[in-house]
C-alpha cells in the first residue's frame, strides 16, 4: 500500500507539471498577464524541487517517513488552495495579487514534490531491500505516466466546446494527491535500513562525508541567488558561494570531519550530468520537436510516445539488472542516449518517421538513468540512509534547474545567432535581444561563460518577445486565409501583443492599476513591430526560420556530449567494480555491520 501511494505522488507531480503548462494561456486571458510574466510564474519548479529534496532528506530518518509525507500532503494541498485563490484575490488586489498567488502556488507545489521525493526513494529501498534498483525503476514509472495523463487531460479538454474553468483543469492533480493522502494516513511506516541498524544522523552524514557533500554544497550555493531572487532579493553570486561554503563547513563539523568516499562523490557528479541531460532536455524537447516538424499535434504525439515507452520499460529493469548489473545497464543507456540525441540534432532527421525513430533511441537511453543511479547509491551506501539517496536526487534536480534548461537554451541562442549572421545580418540586428538603452544584451552559459568566455562566449540571442509577435503574425496570416476560404469571420487580433495592449487599455478604462514598466515594454514592442518587424516580415521569414531550426538541432547535437561523458563515467565505474570483485549489494545487520551480496 505504501509503495502504491508513493507511485501516486509521482503521478500527481507529473500531472501538475503538464496541466500547468497548458493553462498558462487561461491565466493570461483572465488576469491580463503577458508571456514574460507567465514565464516567470512557471520558472521556479526544478530548483525549489531540488533544494527541498536535500533539506528534507536530513529529517527523513530523524522524524520518520510518515511525518514528512504529511508535510508533503499539506504542501500539495496548500499549493492548490493558494493557486485557486488567484481569482478572488484578483478581484480585490488586481493582477499583482493574482501573480503572487500563482507564483507562490508554483513554489509550494515544487516543495511538495521535493518532500515526496525525499521520502519515497528511501522508503522504496526499505520496502524492497533485496531488489532496490528494480523497484525504484517501477516507482519512477509514475513520473512519465503523470506527464502522459496531464497531456491527455489537455487534449480531452480541447475537444469540449463549452468553456471550462482552469481551476477544474488544474484540480485533476488533486485526485492522486487525495488518494496518496488517504492511503498513507495513520499507516505505520518502516524504519530505514540504517535507522534499524542503530546508525544515527552524524554517522549517516559521515557516510556521505565532506567529499560527497562538497558536490551538494556547490549546487546549493549556486541556487541561493535564484532562491533569494524569487522573493525579490537580488544578491551577488559571491553571496551564494559564501553560503555554500558555510553549509559545507557546518556539515563537515557535524559529521565529525568524516571524509566519506570518493566513490559517492563521483556518483553525485554523474547524477548532476543525468539531471542536466534528462530533465534539461525534457524541458525543451517538445518545443524543439514542434520547431523542427512544424506541427504542434505531432510534437505532442512524440512527447506521449517517448514517455509511454519510458513508463513501460521501467517495469522491466529488474531482469536486465540481474543480467548485466546496474552499472552495465547505465553504460548501455548512456551510449543509446548519446546516439539518440546526436541523431535528433542532424539535418537529415527531417521527417516524422526519422524524428520519432531517433527520439525512441533517446528514450531507450534516458529511461533508466535516474532510478538506477538512485538504486546504486542505496545499494552501495546503506549506512547513508535516506540522506545519501536524497542528496543524489537533489543534486540531479538542481543541475537540471541551474544548468540543464538554461544551458540548452544558451546553445540554441549561440547556434541560431551564428547562422542568422551568415544569412542576413540585418535580420539579426532587428531581432537581437537588447537592453533598455537599445544596446545588444548578451547572455552566456551559466557559470562557464563567466569563468571562460572563450569556451562559451556570451551572445545576444534572438529576442523571444519579438519572435512571439513574428510567430503570431505568421499564424494570423494562415488563419485568415483559411477563414476567408471557408467564409468565416477573421481572427479578432493579429498578435498576442495587440491582445495584451487591449487588455491593458480595458484595465485602465476600469480604473485598475497598470504597471508603468509593463505598459512601456508593450508599447515599445508595438512601435518596433510597426516600424521594423512588420515591414520586413517577408524578407525576415526565411533567415529566421533557418536560424531557429539550426539552433534547435545543434543544441541537441551538442548536448549529446553529456551522455557521452556519462558513458565514460559509467565505464570507469564498471572497470572499478570489475577490479574489486564485481558489483555487489551492501546490506546491514542488526548491529550495523555491513556485508556484501552479489547481484
Coordinates of C-alpha atoms in Angstrom, one line a residue:
X1 CA 0.0 0.0 0.0
X2 CA 2.8 2.4 0.9
X3 CA 4.5 1.7 -2.4
X4 CA 1.3 2.3 -4.4
X5 CA 0.8 5.6 -2.6
X6 CA 4.4 6.6 -3.4
X7 CA 3.8 5.8 -7.0
X8 CA 0.8 8.1 -6.9
X9 CA 2.9 11.0 -5.6
X10 CA 4.9 11.0 -8.8
X11 CA 1.7 10.7 -10.9
X12 CA 0.5 13.8 -9.1
X13 CA 3.8 15.7 -9.8
X14 CA 3.7 14.7 -13.5
X15 CA 0.0 15.7 -13.9
X16 CA 0.6 19.0 -12.1
X17 CA 3.6 20.0 -14.3
X18 CA 1.7 19.0 -17.5
X19 CA -1.5 20.8 -16.7
X20 CA 0.2 24.0 -15.6
X21 CA 1.8 24.1 -19.0
X22 CA -1.5 24.3 -20.9
X23 CA -3.4 26.5 -18.5
X24 CA -0.9 29.4 -18.8
X25 CA -3.0 30.8 -21.7
X26 CA -6.1 30.7 -19.4
X27 CA -4.2 32.7 -16.8
X28 CA -3.0 35.2 -19.4
X29 CA -6.6 35.7 -20.7
X30 CA -8.2 36.0 -17.2
X31 CA -5.6 38.1 -15.4
X32 CA -4.0 40.0 -18.3
X33 CA -0.5 38.5 -18.0
X34 CA 2.0 38.9 -20.8
X35 CA 4.1 36.0 -22.0
X36 CA 7.1 37.1 -20.0
X37 CA 5.0 37.3 -16.8
X38 CA 3.7 33.8 -17.4
X39 CA 7.2 32.5 -17.9
X40 CA 8.1 34.0 -14.5
X41 CA 5.3 32.1 -12.9
X42 CA 6.3 28.7 -14.4
X43 CA 10.1 29.1 -13.9
X44 CA 10.5 28.2 -10.2
X45 CA 9.9 24.5 -10.3
X46 CA 13.1 22.5 -10.6
X47 CA 15.4 24.5 -8.2
X48 CA 12.8 24.5 -5.4
X49 CA 12.3 20.8 -6.1
X50 CA 16.0 20.0 -5.7
X51 CA 16.5 22.2 -2.5
X52 CA 13.5 20.5 -0.9
X53 CA 14.8 17.0 -1.6
X54 CA 18.2 17.7 0.1
X55 CA 16.7 19.7 3.0
X56 CA 14.1 17.1 4.0
X57 CA 16.4 14.2 3.5
X58 CA 18.2 15.3 6.7
X59 CA 14.9 14.8 8.6
X60 CA 13.6 11.6 6.9
X61 CA 15.2 9.2 9.3
X62 CA 15.1 11.7 12.2
X63 CA 11.4 12.3 12.3
X64 CA 10.2 9.3 10.3
X65 CA 8.7 8.9 6.8
X66 CA 5.1 9.3 7.9
X67 CA 5.5 12.8 9.3
X68 CA 7.3 14.1 6.2
X69 CA 4.6 12.7 4.0
X70 CA 2.1 14.7 6.0
X71 CA 4.2 17.8 5.3
X72 CA 4.2 16.8 1.6
X73 CA 0.4 16.4 1.5
X74 CA -0.1 19.8 3.2
X75 CA 2.3 21.5 0.7
X76 CA 0.5 19.9 -2.3
X77 CA -3.0 20.8 -0.9
X78 CA -1.9 24.3 0.1
X79 CA -0.4 24.9 -3.4
X80 CA -3.9 24.2 -4.9
X81 CA -5.6 26.5 -2.3
X82 CA -3.2 29.3 -2.9
X83 CA -3.4 28.9 -6.7
X84 CA -7.2 28.8 -6.7
X85 CA -7.3 31.9 -4.6
X86 CA -5.9 33.9 -7.5
X87 CA -9.4 34.6 -8.9
X88 CA -10.9 36.2 -5.7
X89 CA -7.6 37.9 -4.9
X90 CA -7.5 39.4 -8.4
X91 CA -11.0 40.9 -7.9
X92 CA -9.6 42.8 -4.8
X93 CA -6.0 43.4 -5.5
X94 CA -5.7 43.2 -9.3
X95 CA -3.1 41.5 -11.4
X96 CA -0.2 41.9 -8.8
X97 CA -2.2 39.9 -6.2
X98 CA -3.0 37.2 -8.7
X99 CA 0.6 37.0 -9.7
X100 CA 1.7 36.4 -6.1
X101 CA -0.9 33.7 -5.6
X102 CA 0.1 31.8 -8.8
X103 CA 3.8 32.2 -8.2
X104 CA 3.6 31.1 -4.6
X105 CA 1.4 28.2 -5.6
X106 CA 4.0 27.0 -8.1
X107 CA 6.8 27.1 -5.4
X108 CA 4.6 25.2 -2.9
X109 CA 3.9 22.6 -5.5
X110 CA 7.6 22.2 -6.2
X111 CA 8.4 22.0 -2.4
X112 CA 5.7 19.3 -2.0
X113 CA 7.2 17.3 -4.9
X114 CA 10.7 17.6 -3.3
X115 CA 9.4 16.5 0.1
X116 CA 7.8 13.4 -1.5
X117 CA 11.0 12.6 -3.3
X118 CA 13.0 12.8 -0.1
X119 CA 10.7 10.1 1.3
X120 CA 9.6 7.8 -1.5
X121 CA 13.0 6.8 -2.7
X122 CA 14.5 5.6 0.6
X123 CA 11.0 4.2 1.5
X124 CA 11.0 2.1 -1.6
X125 CA 14.6 0.9 -0.9
X126 CA 13.5 0.0 2.6
X127 CA 10.4 -1.9 1.4
X128 CA 12.4 -3.9 -1.1
X129 CA 15.9 -4.2 0.4
X130 CA 17.0 -7.1 -1.9
X131 CA 15.8 -5.6 -5.2
X132 CA 16.1 -1.9 -4.8
X133 CA 17.1 -0.9 -8.3
X134 CA 14.2 -2.8 -9.8
X135 CA 11.5 -1.3 -7.6
X136 CA 13.0 2.2 -7.8
X137 CA 12.6 2.0 -11.6
X138 CA 9.0 0.9 -11.2
X139 CA 8.4 3.7 -8.7
X140 CA 9.7 6.3 -11.2
X141 CA 7.5 5.0 -13.9
X142 CA 4.9 7.2 -12.2
X143 CA 6.6 10.4 -13.4
X144 CA 6.2 9.7 -17.2
X145 CA 2.7 8.3 -16.6
X146 CA 1.7 11.5 -14.8
X147 CA 3.1 13.6 -17.7
X148 CA 1.1 11.4 -20.2
X149 CA -2.1 11.8 -18.1
X150 CA -1.6 15.5 -17.9
X151 CA -1.2 15.7 -21.7
X152 CA -4.3 13.6 -22.3
X153 CA -6.3 15.8 -20.0
X154 CA -5.2 18.8 -22.1
X155 CA -6.3 17.0 -25.3
X156 CA -9.7 16.0 -23.9
X157 CA -10.5 19.5 -22.7
X158 CA -9.6 20.9 -26.1
X159 CA -12.3 18.7 -27.6
X160 CA -15.0 20.1 -25.4
X161 CA -16.8 23.1 -26.9
X162 CA -18.1 24.6 -23.6
X163 CA -15.6 26.8 -21.7
X164 CA -14.1 25.0 -18.8
X165 CA -12.5 27.0 -15.9
X166 CA -8.8 26.5 -15.4
X167 CA -9.4 25.6 -11.7
X168 CA -11.2 22.4 -12.9
X169 CA -8.3 21.5 -15.2
X170 CA -5.7 22.0 -12.5
X171 CA -7.8 20.3 -9.9
X172 CA -7.2 17.0 -11.7
X173 CA -3.8 16.7 -10.0
X174 CA -5.6 16.7 -6.6
X175 CA -7.1 13.3 -7.3
X176 CA -3.8 11.4 -6.9
X177 CA -2.9 13.8 -4.0
X178 CA -6.0 12.8 -2.1
X179 CA -5.5 9.2 -2.9
X180 CA -2.0 9.0 -1.6
X181 CA -3.0 11.0 1.4
X182 CA -5.8 8.5 2.3
X183 CA -3.6 5.5 1.6
X184 CA -0.8 6.8 3.8
X185 CA -2.9 8.3 6.6
X186 CA -2.3 6.7 10.0
X187 CA -0.4 3.8 8.5
X188 CA 2.8 2.5 10.1
X189 CA 5.9 3.3 8.1
X190 CA 9.1 1.2 8.3
X191 CA 12.4 2.4 9.5
X192 CA 15.2 2.7 7.0
X193 CA 17.9 0.0 6.9
X194 CA 20.3 2.5 8.5
X195 CA 18.0 3.5 11.3
X196 CA 17.0 -0.1 12.0
X197 CA 20.7 -0.9 12.4
X198 CA 21.1 1.9 15.0
X199 CA 23.0 4.3 12.8
X200 CA 22.5 7.9 13.9
X201 CA 22.4 11.1 11.8
X202 CA 26.1 12.1 12.2
X203 CA 27.2 8.6 11.1
X204 CA 24.8 8.8 8.1
X205 CA 26.3 12.2 7.2
X206 CA 29.7 10.6 7.7
X207 CA 28.9 8.0 5.0
X208 CA 28.4 10.9 2.5
X209 CA 31.3 12.7 4.2
X210 CA 32.8 16.1 3.4
X211 CA 33.8 14.8 -0.1
X212 CA 30.4 13.8 -1.1
X213 CA 28.6 16.8 0.4
X214 CA 31.1 19.2 -1.2
X215 CA 29.3 18.4 -4.5
X216 CA 25.9 19.2 -3.0
X217 CA 27.3 22.4 -1.3
X218 CA 28.4 23.7 -4.7
X219 CA 24.9 23.3 -6.2
X220 CA 23.2 24.7 -3.1
X221 CA 25.5 27.7 -3.2
X222 CA 24.7 28.3 -6.9
X223 CA 21.0 28.1 -6.1
X224 CA 21.0 30.7 -3.3
X225 CA 20.9 33.8 -5.6
X226 CA 18.0 32.2 -7.6
X227 CA 16.0 31.4 -4.4
X228 CA 16.5 34.9 -3.0
X229 CA 15.6 36.4 -6.3
X230 CA 12.2 34.5 -6.1
X231 CA 11.3 36.6 -3.1
X232 CA 12.6 39.9 -4.6
X233 CA 16.1 40.0 -3.2
X234 CA 18.9 40.5 -5.7
X235 CA 22.3 39.4 -4.4
X236 CA 25.8 38.8 -5.9
X237 CA 26.8 35.2 -6.9
X238 CA 29.5 35.7 -4.2
X239 CA 26.8 35.5 -1.6
X240 CA 25.8 32.1 -2.9
X241 CA 29.4 30.9 -2.9
X242 CA 29.8 32.1 0.7
X243 CA 26.5 30.4 1.7
X244 CA 27.6 27.1 0.0
X245 CA 30.9 27.2 1.9
X246 CA 29.2 27.9 5.2
X247 CA 26.7 25.0 4.6
X248 CA 29.6 22.7 3.8
X249 CA 31.6 23.7 6.8
X250 CA 28.7 23.2 9.1
X251 CA 28.1 19.8 7.6
X252 CA 31.8 18.9 8.0
X253 CA 31.8 19.8 11.7
X254 CA 28.5 17.9 12.4
X255 CA 29.7 14.7 10.6
X256 CA 32.9 14.9 12.7
X257 CA 35.2 15.6 9.7
X258 CA 34.5 12.2 8.2
X259 CA 36.0 12.2 4.7
X260 CA 33.3 9.9 3.2
X261 CA 34.0 8.2 -0.1
X262 CA 35.4 9.4 -3.4
X263 CA 33.1 6.9 -5.0
X264 CA 29.9 8.5 -3.7
X265 CA 31.2 12.0 -4.7
X266 CA 31.9 10.6 -8.2
X267 CA 28.3 9.2 -8.4
X268 CA 26.9 12.5 -7.3
X269 CA 28.7 14.2 -10.1
X270 CA 27.3 11.6 -12.5
X271 CA 23.8 12.4 -11.2
X272 CA 24.4 16.0 -11.9
X273 CA 25.1 15.1 -15.5
X274 CA 21.9 12.9 -15.5
X275 CA 19.8 15.8 -14.3
X276 CA 21.3 18.1 -17.0
X277 CA 20.6 15.7 -19.9
X278 CA 17.4 14.1 -18.8
X279 CA 15.3 16.9 -17.2
X280 CA 17.1 19.7 -19.1
X281 CA 16.5 18.2 -22.4
X282 CA 12.9 17.2 -21.5
X283 CA 12.1 20.9 -20.7
X284 CA 13.0 21.8 -24.3
X285 CA 12.3 18.7 -26.4
X286 CA 8.6 19.3 -27.1
X287 CA 9.4 22.9 -28.1
X288 CA 12.2 21.8 -30.4
X289 CA 10.1 19.0 -31.9
X290 CA 7.4 21.5 -32.8
X291 CA 10.1 23.8 -34.2
X292 CA 11.6 21.1 -36.4
X293 CA 8.4 19.3 -37.6
X294 CA 6.3 22.5 -37.8
X295 CA 3.3 20.7 -36.2
X296 CA 2.1 21.0 -32.6
X297 CA 0.0 17.8 -32.7
X298 CA 3.0 15.7 -33.9
X299 CA 5.1 17.2 -31.2
X300 CA 2.5 16.2 -28.6
X301 CA 2.3 12.8 -30.1
X302 CA 6.0 12.3 -29.9
X303 CA 6.0 13.5 -26.3
X304 CA 3.4 11.0 -25.3
X305 CA 5.1 8.2 -27.2
X306 CA 8.5 8.8 -25.5
X307 CA 7.0 9.0 -22.0
X308 CA 4.8 5.9 -22.6
X309 CA 8.0 4.0 -23.7
X310 CA 9.8 5.1 -20.5
X311 CA 6.9 4.2 -18.3
X312 CA 6.6 0.7 -19.8
X313 CA 10.4 -0.1 -19.8
X314 CA 10.9 0.9 -16.1
X315 CA 8.8 -2.1 -15.1
X316 CA 11.4 -4.4 -16.6
X317 CA 14.6 -3.0 -15.1
X318 CA 14.9 -6.0 -12.6
X319 CA 15.6 -8.7 -15.2
X320 CA 18.0 -6.5 -17.1
X321 CA 19.9 -5.7 -13.9
X322 CA 20.2 -9.3 -13.0
X323 CA 21.7 -10.0 -16.4
X324 CA 24.3 -7.2 -16.7
X325 CA 24.2 -5.4 -13.2
X326 CA 23.2 -1.7 -12.7
X327 CA 26.4 -0.2 -13.9
X328 CA 26.2 -2.2 -17.2
X329 CA 22.6 -1.0 -17.7
X330 CA 23.7 2.6 -17.1
X331 CA 26.6 2.3 -19.5
X332 CA 24.4 0.9 -22.3
X333 CA 21.8 3.6 -21.5
X334 CA 24.4 6.4 -21.8
X335 CA 25.6 5.0 -25.2
X336 CA 22.0 4.9 -26.5
X337 CA 21.3 8.4 -25.1
X338 CA 24.3 9.8 -26.9
X339 CA 23.3 8.2 -30.3
X340 CA 19.7 9.3 -29.9
X341 CA 20.5 13.0 -29.2
X342 CA 23.1 13.1 -31.9
X343 CA 20.6 11.8 -34.5
X344 CA 18.0 14.3 -33.3
X345 CA 20.4 17.1 -34.0
X346 CA 21.2 16.1 -37.6
X347 CA 19.7 17.9 -40.6
X348 CA 18.7 14.6 -42.2
X349 CA 16.3 13.8 -39.3
X350 CA 13.6 15.8 -41.0
X351 CA 10.6 13.5 -41.3
X352 CA 8.2 12.3 -38.7
X353 CA 9.4 8.7 -39.0
X354 CA 13.1 9.6 -38.7
X355 CA 12.4 12.0 -35.8
X356 CA 10.3 9.5 -33.8
X357 CA 12.9 6.8 -34.5
X358 CA 15.7 9.0 -33.1
X359 CA 13.5 10.0 -30.2
X360 CA 12.9 6.4 -29.5
X361 CA 16.6 5.6 -29.3
X362 CA 17.0 8.7 -27.0
X363 CA 14.1 7.4 -24.8
X364 CA 15.6 4.0 -24.5
X365 CA 18.8 5.7 -23.3
X366 CA 17.3 8.0 -20.7
X367 CA 14.8 5.6 -19.3
X368 CA 17.0 4.0 -16.6
X369 CA 19.4 6.9 -15.7
X370 CA 17.6 8.4 -12.7
X371 CA 16.1 5.5 -10.8
X372 CA 19.0 3.1 -11.4
X373 CA 21.6 5.6 -10.1
X374 CA 19.5 6.1 -7.0
X375 CA 19.5 2.3 -6.7
X376 CA 23.3 2.2 -6.9
X377 CA 23.6 4.8 -4.1
X378 CA 21.2 2.9 -1.9
X379 CA 22.7 -0.5 -2.6
X380 CA 26.3 0.6 -2.1
X381 CA 25.9 3.0 0.8
X382 CA 23.1 1.8 3.1
X383 CA 24.7 3.5 6.1
X384 CA 23.8 6.8 4.4
X385 CA 20.1 6.1 4.9
X386 CA 17.6 8.5 3.3
X387 CA 20.2 11.2 3.4
X388 CA 22.6 9.6 0.8
X389 CA 19.9 8.9 -1.7
X390 CA 18.2 12.2 -1.2
X391 CA 21.3 14.2 -1.8
X392 CA 21.9 12.3 -5.0
X393 CA 18.4 13.1 -6.3
X394 CA 18.6 16.7 -5.1
X395 CA 21.9 17.3 -7.0
X396 CA 20.3 16.0 -10.2
X397 CA 17.3 18.3 -9.8
X398 CA 19.4 21.3 -9.0
X399 CA 21.7 20.6 -12.0
X400 CA 18.6 20.5 -14.3
X401 CA 17.3 23.8 -13.0
X402 CA 20.6 25.7 -12.8
X403 CA 22.4 24.3 -15.9
X404 CA 20.2 22.0 -18.0
X405 CA 17.3 24.2 -19.1
X406 CA 19.4 27.5 -19.2
X407 CA 22.4 25.7 -20.8
X408 CA 20.4 24.1 -23.6
X409 CA 18.7 27.5 -24.2
X410 CA 22.1 29.2 -24.5
X411 CA 23.2 26.6 -27.0
X412 CA 20.1 27.3 -29.1
X413 CA 20.9 31.0 -29.0
X414 CA 24.5 30.6 -29.9
X415 CA 23.9 28.3 -32.9
X416 CA 21.0 30.4 -34.1
X417 CA 23.0 33.7 -34.0
X418 CA 25.9 32.1 -35.8
X419 CA 23.6 31.0 -38.6
X420 CA 21.5 34.2 -38.9
X421 CA 24.6 36.3 -39.1
X422 CA 25.7 34.2 -42.1
X423 CA 22.3 34.5 -43.8
X424 CA 21.2 38.0 -43.0
X425 CA 22.9 40.3 -40.5
X426 CA 20.1 42.9 -41.0
X427 CA 17.5 40.4 -39.8
X428 CA 19.7 39.6 -36.8
X429 CA 20.1 43.3 -35.8
X430 CA 16.3 43.7 -36.0
X431 CA 15.5 40.6 -33.8
X432 CA 18.5 40.6 -31.4
X433 CA 17.9 40.9 -27.7
X434 CA 18.6 44.5 -26.4
X435 CA 18.7 46.3 -23.1
X436 CA 16.7 49.4 -22.1
X437 CA 19.2 51.6 -23.8
X438 CA 18.9 49.7 -27.1
X439 CA 22.3 48.0 -26.8
X440 CA 22.8 44.4 -27.6
X441 CA 22.2 42.3 -24.5
X442 CA 24.5 39.2 -24.4
X443 CA 23.9 36.2 -22.1
X444 CA 26.1 33.1 -21.7
X445 CA 26.2 29.6 -20.5
X446 CA 25.6 29.6 -16.7
X447 CA 28.9 29.9 -14.7
X448 CA 31.0 28.6 -17.7
X449 CA 30.8 31.9 -19.6
X450 CA 31.8 33.9 -16.6
X451 CA 34.9 31.7 -15.9
X452 CA 35.9 31.1 -19.6
X453 CA 34.2 33.4 -22.1
X454 CA 36.4 31.9 -24.8
X455 CA 34.9 28.5 -24.3
X456 CA 31.3 29.7 -24.1
X457 CA 31.2 33.3 -25.4
X458 CA 28.1 35.3 -24.4
X459 CA 25.8 36.2 -27.3
X460 CA 22.8 38.4 -27.8
X461 CA 20.3 35.8 -28.7
X462 CA 17.1 36.4 -30.7
X463 CA 14.5 38.3 -28.6
X464 CA 11.7 35.9 -27.7
X465 CA 9.2 38.7 -27.3
X466 CA 9.9 39.9 -30.9
X467 CA 9.8 36.3 -32.2
X468 CA 6.4 35.8 -30.4
X469 CA 5.0 38.7 -32.4
X470 CA 6.5 37.3 -35.6
X471 CA 5.1 33.8 -35.0
X472 CA 1.6 35.2 -34.0
X473 CA 1.5 37.2 -37.2
X474 CA 2.6 34.3 -39.3
X475 CA -0.2 32.2 -37.7
X476 CA -2.7 35.1 -38.2
X477 CA -2.0 35.1 -42.0
X478 CA -2.5 31.3 -42.2
X479 CA -5.8 31.5 -40.2
X480 CA -7.0 34.5 -42.1
X481 CA -6.5 32.7 -45.4
X482 CA -8.4 29.6 -44.1
X483 CA -11.2 31.8 -42.7
X484 CA -11.6 33.6 -46.0
X485 CA -11.7 30.3 -47.9
X486 CA -14.4 29.0 -45.5
X487 CA -16.3 32.2 -45.4
X488 CA -15.8 32.6 -41.7
X489 CA -15.0 35.6 -39.5
X490 CA -11.4 36.7 -39.4
X491 CA -9.5 36.4 -36.0
X492 CA -10.0 39.5 -33.8
X493 CA -6.3 40.1 -33.0
X494 CA -3.4 39.6 -35.4
X495 CA -0.9 39.1 -32.4
X496 CA -0.9 38.4 -28.7
X497 CA 0.8 41.8 -28.4
X498 CA -2.3 43.5 -29.7
X499 CA -4.4 41.4 -27.3
X500 CA -2.2 42.3 -24.3
X501 CA -2.4 46.0 -25.2
X502 CA -6.2 45.8 -25.5
X503 CA -6.2 44.1 -22.0
X504 CA -4.2 47.0 -20.5
X505 CA -6.5 49.5 -22.2
X506 CA -9.5 47.8 -20.6
X507 CA -7.9 47.7 -17.2
X508 CA -7.1 51.4 -17.4
X509 CA -10.7 52.1 -18.5
X510 CA -11.9 50.2 -15.5
X511 CA -9.6 52.3 -13.2
X512 CA -7.5 49.2 -12.4
X513 CA -3.8 49.7 -11.7
X514 CA -1.4 49.0 -14.7
X515 CA 2.3 48.6 -14.3
X516 CA 4.1 51.5 -16.0
X517 CA 7.1 49.4 -17.0
X518 CA 4.9 46.7 -18.5
X519 CA 2.9 49.2 -20.4
X520 CA 6.1 50.9 -21.7
X521 CA 7.6 47.5 -22.8
X522 CA 4.5 46.5 -24.7
X523 CA 4.1 50.0 -26.3
X524 CA 7.8 50.0 -27.3
X525 CA 7.4 46.5 -28.8
X526 CA 4.4 47.6 -30.8
X527 CA 6.3 50.6 -32.1
X528 CA 9.2 48.3 -33.1
X529 CA 6.8 45.9 -34.9
X530 CA 5.1 48.7 -36.8
X531 CA 8.3 50.3 -37.8
X532 CA 10.8 47.4 -38.4
X533 CA 9.2 44.0 -37.9
X534 CA 6.0 44.0 -40.0
X535 CA 7.5 45.9 -43.0
X536 CA 10.3 43.3 -43.2
X537 CA 8.2 40.3 -42.4
X538 CA 8.6 38.6 -45.8
X539 CA 12.3 39.2 -46.1
X540 CA 13.0 38.1 -42.5
X541 CA 10.9 34.9 -42.7
X542 CA 13.5 32.7 -44.4
X543 CA 16.6 33.8 -42.3
X544 CA 14.6 33.5 -39.0
X545 CA 13.3 30.1 -39.8
X546 CA 16.6 28.7 -40.9
X547 CA 18.4 30.1 -37.9
X548 CA 15.9 28.9 -35.4
X549 CA 15.9 25.4 -36.9
X550 CA 19.7 25.3 -36.8
X551 CA 19.8 26.5 -33.2
X552 CA 17.3 23.8 -32.1
X553 CA 19.1 21.0 -33.9
X554 CA 22.6 21.9 -32.9
X555 CA 21.6 22.3 -29.3
X556 CA 20.6 18.7 -29.2
X557 CA 23.6 17.5 -31.1
X558 CA 26.0 19.4 -28.7
X559 CA 24.0 18.1 -25.7
X560 CA 24.9 14.6 -26.8
X561 CA 28.3 15.3 -25.3
X562 CA 26.7 15.0 -21.8
X563 CA 25.6 11.3 -22.1
X564 CA 28.9 10.6 -23.9
X565 CA 30.6 11.9 -20.7
X566 CA 28.2 9.8 -18.7
X567 CA 29.2 6.7 -20.7
X568 CA 32.9 7.4 -19.9
X569 CA 32.0 7.8 -16.2
X570 CA 29.9 4.6 -16.1
X571 CA 32.7 2.8 -17.9
X572 CA 35.1 3.9 -15.2
X573 CA 32.7 2.6 -12.6
X574 CA 32.3 -0.7 -14.4
X575 CA 36.1 -1.1 -14.5
X576 CA 36.4 -0.2 -10.8
X577 CA 33.9 -2.8 -9.8
X578 CA 35.4 -5.4 -12.1
X579 CA 38.8 -4.8 -10.5
X580 CA 37.4 -5.1 -7.0
X581 CA 35.5 -8.3 -7.3
X582 CA 32.3 -7.2 -9.2
X583 CA 29.3 -5.1 -8.3
X584 CA 27.7 -6.2 -5.0
X585 CA 24.8 -5.0 -2.9
X586 CA 25.8 -3.9 0.7
X587 CA 23.4 -4.8 3.5
X588 CA 23.4 -4.1 7.2
X589 CA 22.8 -6.5 10.0
X590 CA 21.0 -5.5 13.3
X591 CA 24.4 -4.3 14.7
X592 CA 25.1 -2.0 11.8
X593 CA 27.8 -4.3 10.3
X594 CA 28.0 -4.3 6.5
X595 CA 28.1 -7.4 4.4
X596 CA 28.1 -7.7 0.6
X597 CA 25.8 -9.9 -1.5
X598 CA 26.5 -10.3 -5.3
X599 CA 23.6 -9.5 -7.6

